[in-house]
Short mmCIF file of C-alpha atoms in Angstrom, two decimals:
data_model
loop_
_atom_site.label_atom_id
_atom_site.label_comp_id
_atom_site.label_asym_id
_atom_site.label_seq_id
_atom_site.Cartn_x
_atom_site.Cartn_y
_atom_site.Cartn_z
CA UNK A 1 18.59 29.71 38.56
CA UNK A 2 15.16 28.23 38.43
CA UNK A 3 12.21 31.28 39.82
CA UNK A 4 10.10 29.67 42.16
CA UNK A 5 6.27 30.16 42.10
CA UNK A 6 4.19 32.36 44.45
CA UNK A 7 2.49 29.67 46.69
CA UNK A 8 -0.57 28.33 45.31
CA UNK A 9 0.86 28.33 41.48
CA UNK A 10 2.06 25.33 39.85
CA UNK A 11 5.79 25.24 39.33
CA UNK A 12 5.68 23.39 36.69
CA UNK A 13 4.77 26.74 35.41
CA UNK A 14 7.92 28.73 35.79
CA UNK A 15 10.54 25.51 36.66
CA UNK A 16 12.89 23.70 33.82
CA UNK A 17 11.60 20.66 32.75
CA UNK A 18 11.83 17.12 34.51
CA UNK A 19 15.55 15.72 33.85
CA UNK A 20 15.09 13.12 30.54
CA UNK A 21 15.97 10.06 32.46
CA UNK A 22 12.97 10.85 34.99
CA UNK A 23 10.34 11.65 32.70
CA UNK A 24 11.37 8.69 30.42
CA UNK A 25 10.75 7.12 33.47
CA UNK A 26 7.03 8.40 33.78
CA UNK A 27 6.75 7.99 29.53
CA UNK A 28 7.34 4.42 29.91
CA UNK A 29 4.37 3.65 31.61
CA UNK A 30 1.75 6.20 30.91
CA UNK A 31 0.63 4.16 28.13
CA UNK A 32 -0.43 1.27 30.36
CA UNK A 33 -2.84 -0.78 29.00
CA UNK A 34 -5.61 -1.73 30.52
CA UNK A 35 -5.43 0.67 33.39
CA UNK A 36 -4.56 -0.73 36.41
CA UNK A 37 -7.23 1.36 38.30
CA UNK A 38 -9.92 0.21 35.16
CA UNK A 39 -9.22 -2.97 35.78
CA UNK A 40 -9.78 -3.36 39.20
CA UNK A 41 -12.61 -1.22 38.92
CA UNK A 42 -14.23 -2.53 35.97
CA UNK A 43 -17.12 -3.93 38.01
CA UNK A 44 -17.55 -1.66 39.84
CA UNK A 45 -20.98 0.11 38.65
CA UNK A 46 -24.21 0.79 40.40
CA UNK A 47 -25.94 -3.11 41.34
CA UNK A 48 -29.93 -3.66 40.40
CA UNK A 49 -31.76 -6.05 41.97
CA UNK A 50 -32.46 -8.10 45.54
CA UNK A 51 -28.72 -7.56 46.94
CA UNK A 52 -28.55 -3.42 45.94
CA UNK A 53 -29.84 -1.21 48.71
CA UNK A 54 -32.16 0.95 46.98
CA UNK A 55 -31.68 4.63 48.83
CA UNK A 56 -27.64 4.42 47.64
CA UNK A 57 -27.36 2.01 44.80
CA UNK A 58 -24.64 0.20 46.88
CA UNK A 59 -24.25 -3.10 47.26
CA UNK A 60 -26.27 -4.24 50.22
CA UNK A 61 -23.18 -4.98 52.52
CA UNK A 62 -20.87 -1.75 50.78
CA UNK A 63 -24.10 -0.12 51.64
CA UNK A 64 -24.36 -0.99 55.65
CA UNK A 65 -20.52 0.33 55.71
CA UNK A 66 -21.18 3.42 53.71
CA UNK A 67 -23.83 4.02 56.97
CA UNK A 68 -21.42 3.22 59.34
CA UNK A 69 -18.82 5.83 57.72
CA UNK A 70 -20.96 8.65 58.32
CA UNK A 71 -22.02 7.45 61.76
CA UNK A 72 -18.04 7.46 62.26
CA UNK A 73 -17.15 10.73 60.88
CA UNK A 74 -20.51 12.36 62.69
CA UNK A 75 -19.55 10.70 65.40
CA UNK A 76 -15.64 12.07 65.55
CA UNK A 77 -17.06 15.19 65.00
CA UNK A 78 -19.06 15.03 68.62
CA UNK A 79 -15.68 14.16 70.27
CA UNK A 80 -13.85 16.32 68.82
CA UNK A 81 -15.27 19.82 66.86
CA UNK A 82 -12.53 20.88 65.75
CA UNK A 83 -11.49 17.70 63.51
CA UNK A 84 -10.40 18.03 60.05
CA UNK A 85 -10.16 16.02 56.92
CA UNK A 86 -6.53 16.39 55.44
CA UNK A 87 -7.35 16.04 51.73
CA UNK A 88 -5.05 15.09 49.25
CA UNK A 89 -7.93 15.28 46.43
CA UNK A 90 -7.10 11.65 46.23
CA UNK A 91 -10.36 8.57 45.64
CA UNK A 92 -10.32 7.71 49.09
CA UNK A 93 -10.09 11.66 50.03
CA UNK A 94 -13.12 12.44 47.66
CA UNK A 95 -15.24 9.47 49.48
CA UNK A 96 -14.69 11.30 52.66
CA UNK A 97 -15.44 14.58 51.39
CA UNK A 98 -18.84 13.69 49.66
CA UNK A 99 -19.49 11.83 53.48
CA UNK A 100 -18.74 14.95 55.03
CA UNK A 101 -20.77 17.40 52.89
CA UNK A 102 -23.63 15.40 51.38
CA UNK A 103 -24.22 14.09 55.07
CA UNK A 104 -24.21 17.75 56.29
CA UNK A 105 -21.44 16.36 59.11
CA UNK A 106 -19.28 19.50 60.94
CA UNK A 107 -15.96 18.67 60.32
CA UNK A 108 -13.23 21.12 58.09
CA UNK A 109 -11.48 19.99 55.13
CA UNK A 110 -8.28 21.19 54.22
CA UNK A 111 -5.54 20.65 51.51
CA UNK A 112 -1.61 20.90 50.82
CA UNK A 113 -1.38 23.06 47.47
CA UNK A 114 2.44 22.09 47.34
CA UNK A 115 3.19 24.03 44.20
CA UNK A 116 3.80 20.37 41.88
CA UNK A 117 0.24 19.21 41.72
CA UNK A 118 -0.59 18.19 38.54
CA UNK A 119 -3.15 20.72 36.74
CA UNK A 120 -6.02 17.75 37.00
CA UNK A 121 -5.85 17.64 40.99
CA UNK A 122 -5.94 21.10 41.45
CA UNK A 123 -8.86 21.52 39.08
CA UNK A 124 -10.95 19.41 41.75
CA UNK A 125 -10.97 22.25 44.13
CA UNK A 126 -13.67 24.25 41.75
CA UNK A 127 -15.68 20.85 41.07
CA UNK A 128 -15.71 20.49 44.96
CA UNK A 129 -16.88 24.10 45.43
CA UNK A 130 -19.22 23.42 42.15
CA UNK A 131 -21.35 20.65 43.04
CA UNK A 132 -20.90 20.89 47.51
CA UNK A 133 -21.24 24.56 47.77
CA UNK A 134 -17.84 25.04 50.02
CA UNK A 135 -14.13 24.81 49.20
CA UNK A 136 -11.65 23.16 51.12
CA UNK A 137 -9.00 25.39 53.13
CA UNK A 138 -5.90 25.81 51.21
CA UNK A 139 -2.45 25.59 52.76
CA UNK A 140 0.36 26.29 50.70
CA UNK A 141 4.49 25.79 51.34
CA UNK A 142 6.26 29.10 52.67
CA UNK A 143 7.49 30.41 49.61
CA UNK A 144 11.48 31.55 51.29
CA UNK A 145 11.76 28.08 52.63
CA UNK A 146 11.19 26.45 48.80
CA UNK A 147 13.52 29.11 47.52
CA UNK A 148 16.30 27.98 49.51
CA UNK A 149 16.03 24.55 48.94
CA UNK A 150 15.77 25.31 45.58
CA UNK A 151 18.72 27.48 45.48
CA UNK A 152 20.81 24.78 47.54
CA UNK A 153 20.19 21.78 45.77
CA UNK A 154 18.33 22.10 42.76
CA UNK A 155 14.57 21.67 40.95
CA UNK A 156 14.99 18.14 41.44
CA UNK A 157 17.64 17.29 44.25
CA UNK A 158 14.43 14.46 45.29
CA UNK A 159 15.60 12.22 42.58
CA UNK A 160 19.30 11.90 43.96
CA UNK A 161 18.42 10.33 47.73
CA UNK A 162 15.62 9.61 49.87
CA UNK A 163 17.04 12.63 52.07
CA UNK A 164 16.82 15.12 49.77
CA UNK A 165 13.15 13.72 48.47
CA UNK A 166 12.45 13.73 52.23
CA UNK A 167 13.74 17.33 52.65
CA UNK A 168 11.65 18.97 49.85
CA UNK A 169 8.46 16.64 50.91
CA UNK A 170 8.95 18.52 54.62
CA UNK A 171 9.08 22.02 53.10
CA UNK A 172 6.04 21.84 50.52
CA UNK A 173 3.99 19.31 52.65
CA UNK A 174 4.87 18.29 56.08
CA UNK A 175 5.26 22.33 57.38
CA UNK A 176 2.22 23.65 55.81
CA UNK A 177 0.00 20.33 57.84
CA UNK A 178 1.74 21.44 61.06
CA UNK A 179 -0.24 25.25 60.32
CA UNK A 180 -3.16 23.10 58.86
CA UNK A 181 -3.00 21.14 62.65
CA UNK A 182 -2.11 23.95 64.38
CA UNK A 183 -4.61 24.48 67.77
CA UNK A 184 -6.51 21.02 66.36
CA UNK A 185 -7.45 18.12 68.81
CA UNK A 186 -7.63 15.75 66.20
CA UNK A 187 -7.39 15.40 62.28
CA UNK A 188 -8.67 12.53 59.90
CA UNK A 189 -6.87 10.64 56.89
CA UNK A 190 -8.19 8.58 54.20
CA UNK A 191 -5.54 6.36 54.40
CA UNK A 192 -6.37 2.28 53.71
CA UNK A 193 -4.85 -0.83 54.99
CA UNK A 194 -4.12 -2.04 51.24
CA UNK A 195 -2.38 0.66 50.19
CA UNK A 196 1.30 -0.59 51.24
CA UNK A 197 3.50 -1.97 53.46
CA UNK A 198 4.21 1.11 55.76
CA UNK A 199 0.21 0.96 56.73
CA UNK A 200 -0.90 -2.67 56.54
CA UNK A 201 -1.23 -2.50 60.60
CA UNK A 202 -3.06 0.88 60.75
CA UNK A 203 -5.57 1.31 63.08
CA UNK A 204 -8.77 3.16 62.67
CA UNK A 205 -7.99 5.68 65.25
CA UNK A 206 -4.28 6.15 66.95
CA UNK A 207 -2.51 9.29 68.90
CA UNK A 208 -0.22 10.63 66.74
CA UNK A 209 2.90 10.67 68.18
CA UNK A 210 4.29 12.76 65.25
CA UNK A 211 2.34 15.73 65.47
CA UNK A 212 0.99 15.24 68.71
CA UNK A 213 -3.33 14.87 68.74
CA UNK A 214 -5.58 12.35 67.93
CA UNK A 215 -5.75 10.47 63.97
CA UNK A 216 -8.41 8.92 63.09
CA UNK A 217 -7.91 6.74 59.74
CA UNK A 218 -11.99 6.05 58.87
CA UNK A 219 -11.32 4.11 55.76
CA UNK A 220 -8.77 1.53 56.74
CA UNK A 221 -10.38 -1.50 56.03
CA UNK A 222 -11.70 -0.35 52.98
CA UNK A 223 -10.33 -2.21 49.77
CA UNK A 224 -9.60 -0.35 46.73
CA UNK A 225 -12.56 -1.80 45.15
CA UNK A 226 -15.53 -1.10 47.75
CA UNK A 227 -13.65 2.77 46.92
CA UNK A 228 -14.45 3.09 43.95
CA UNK A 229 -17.92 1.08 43.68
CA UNK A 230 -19.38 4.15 46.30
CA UNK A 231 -17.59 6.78 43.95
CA UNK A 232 -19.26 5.69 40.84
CA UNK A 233 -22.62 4.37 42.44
CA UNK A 234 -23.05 7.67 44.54
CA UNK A 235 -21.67 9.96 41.12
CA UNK A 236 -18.43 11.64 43.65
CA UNK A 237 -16.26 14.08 41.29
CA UNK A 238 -12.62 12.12 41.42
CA UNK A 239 -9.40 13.12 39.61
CA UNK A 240 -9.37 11.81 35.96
CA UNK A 241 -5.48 11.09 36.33
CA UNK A 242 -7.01 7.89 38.24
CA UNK A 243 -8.98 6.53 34.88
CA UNK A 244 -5.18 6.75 33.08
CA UNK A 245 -3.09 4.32 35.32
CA UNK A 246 -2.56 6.68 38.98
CA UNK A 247 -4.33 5.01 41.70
CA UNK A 248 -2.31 7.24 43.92
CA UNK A 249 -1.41 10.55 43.11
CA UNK A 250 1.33 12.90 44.65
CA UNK A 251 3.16 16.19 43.17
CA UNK A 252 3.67 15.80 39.69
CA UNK A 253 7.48 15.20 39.14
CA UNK A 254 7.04 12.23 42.10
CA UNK A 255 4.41 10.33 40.59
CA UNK A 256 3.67 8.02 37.71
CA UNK A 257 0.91 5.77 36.04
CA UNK A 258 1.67 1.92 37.59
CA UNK A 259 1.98 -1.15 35.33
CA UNK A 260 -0.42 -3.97 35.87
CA UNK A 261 0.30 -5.81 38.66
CA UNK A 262 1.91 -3.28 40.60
CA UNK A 263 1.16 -2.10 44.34
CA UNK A 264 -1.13 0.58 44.24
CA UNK A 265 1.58 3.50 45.17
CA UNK A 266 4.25 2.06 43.15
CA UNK A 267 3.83 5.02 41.28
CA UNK A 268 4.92 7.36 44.14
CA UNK A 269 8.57 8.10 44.36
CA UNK A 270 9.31 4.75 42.43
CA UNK A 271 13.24 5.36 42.37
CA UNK A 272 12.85 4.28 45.99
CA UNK A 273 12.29 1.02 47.55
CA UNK A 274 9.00 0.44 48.88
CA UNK A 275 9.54 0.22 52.41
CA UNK A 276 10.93 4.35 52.41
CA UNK A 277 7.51 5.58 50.60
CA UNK A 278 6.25 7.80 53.22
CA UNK A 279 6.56 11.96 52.66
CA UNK A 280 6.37 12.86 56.64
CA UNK A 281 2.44 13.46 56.81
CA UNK A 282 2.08 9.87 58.09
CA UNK A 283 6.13 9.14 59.29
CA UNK A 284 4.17 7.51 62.59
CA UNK A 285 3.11 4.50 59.53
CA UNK A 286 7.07 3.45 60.19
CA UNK A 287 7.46 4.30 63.63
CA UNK A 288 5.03 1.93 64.37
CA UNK A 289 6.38 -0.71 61.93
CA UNK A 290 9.57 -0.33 63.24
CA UNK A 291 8.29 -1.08 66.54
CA UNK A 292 7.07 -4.68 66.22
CA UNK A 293 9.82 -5.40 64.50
CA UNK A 294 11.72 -8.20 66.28
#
């Protein structure tokens, strides 16, 4: 039987390795070339001239909505003190964080150490504390609850159904944000429009049914590309796993570099269809999908 970690230590550490046909899976596109988060960023580098806004280095429209952002965020924070960025250490997540602690704005960070984050996105945490002077809160997965799972069905039971994936995603993820939520009015997401089909109707704020307060979703008309022109105009720490092919990035054993041309989380759980790819933290993406359906 496979030991399971002490929360807060990777697994990857003390589990057997991935089954061969999985990371095969993951080995067959790691060596995509040119990077599918490159090359949609390749332009995006700090503007000279008449159209750059000179106190950011932003674009002068990118630069009126990087404004507005922290009007937003200062502004949720008035409503509702208590508020907290749920950070997955992700581009869009590192966007809000510099917002939140360049621009001085009262509202918590937290993230989900679910015991499968790859060494690079846990290694953000110290640059984080490094260059903003604070660390975000740290919720980890109840350690009995993984054991059991573990015990029951295996390392990696997530690759044989969506039930099982969705099982293991509500034990290292989904319980540790209810304790992250717990006694909070509202919470904040850097979720985006673009990023698939479960959240092309987001809205920018919503009550979430799911966990029952207030979401606010700041980024959502962002496009991948006005993401990553602020990160490297305005110099904000990101994971380096994005450079290699992983515009979105998940537990280790669940994620892997994209090929060109391929929706930006097509590297998240890819044995699934696209319309399942949702771990629980944002299940209200379906619900409301589901909803207008005729």
């Amino acid at each position: 039987m496979s030991s399971i970690p002490t929360p807060g230590v990777r697994a990857a550490r003390d589990e057997a390795p991935a089954p061969r046909a999985a990371a095969a899976a993951g080995a067959a596109v790691s060596s995509a070339i040119p990077s599918a988060v490159s090359s949609a960023v390749s332009s995006a580098v700090a503007p000279s001239g008449p159209t750059a806004d000179r106190s950011t280095g932003l674009p002068a429209d990118l630069a009126g909505k990087w404004r507005a952002l922290g009007q937003r965020l200062a502004d949720i924070a008035r409503r509702y003190p208590d508020a907290a960025l749920a950070s997955s250490l992700a581009a869009e997540d590192m966007l809000l964080t510099h917002a939140i602690l360049d621009g001085g704005i009262g509202l918590g960070i937290f993230t989900l150490d679910t015991g499968r984050l790859h060494a690079e996105t846990l290694a953000l945490l110290d640059t984080i504390a490094a260059r903003y002077g604070r660390r975000p809160e740290i919720f980890h997965p109840q350690a009995d609850a993984v054991r059991e799972h573990v015990d029951a069905h295996g390392a990696y039971a997530f690759y044989e159904s969506v039930e099982l994936r969705k099982a293991c995603c509500e034990i290292r993820k989904v319980e540790p944000l209810r304790r992250a939520l717990a006694g909070r009015k509202a919470w904040i997401t850097g979720q985006r429009r673009a990023q698939s089909a479960t959240r092309a109707d987001l809205p920018e704020e919503e009550q979430d049914v799911v966990f029952g307060l207030y979401k606010f979703n700041p980024l959502a008309d962002w496009t991948e590309t006005e993401v990553w022109t602020a990160i490297r105009a305005l110099g904000i720490p990101y994971n380096p796993l994005h450079d290699q092919g992983y515009p979105s990035i998940g537990c280790e054993p669940c994620t892997r570099a994209i090929r060109p041309g391929e929706d930006v989380r097509a590297g998240r759980w890819w044995w699934e269809s696209s319309d399942s790819k949702e771990c629980g933290l944002h299940a209200g993406n379906r619900f409301s999908i589901k909803s207008q359906a005729p």
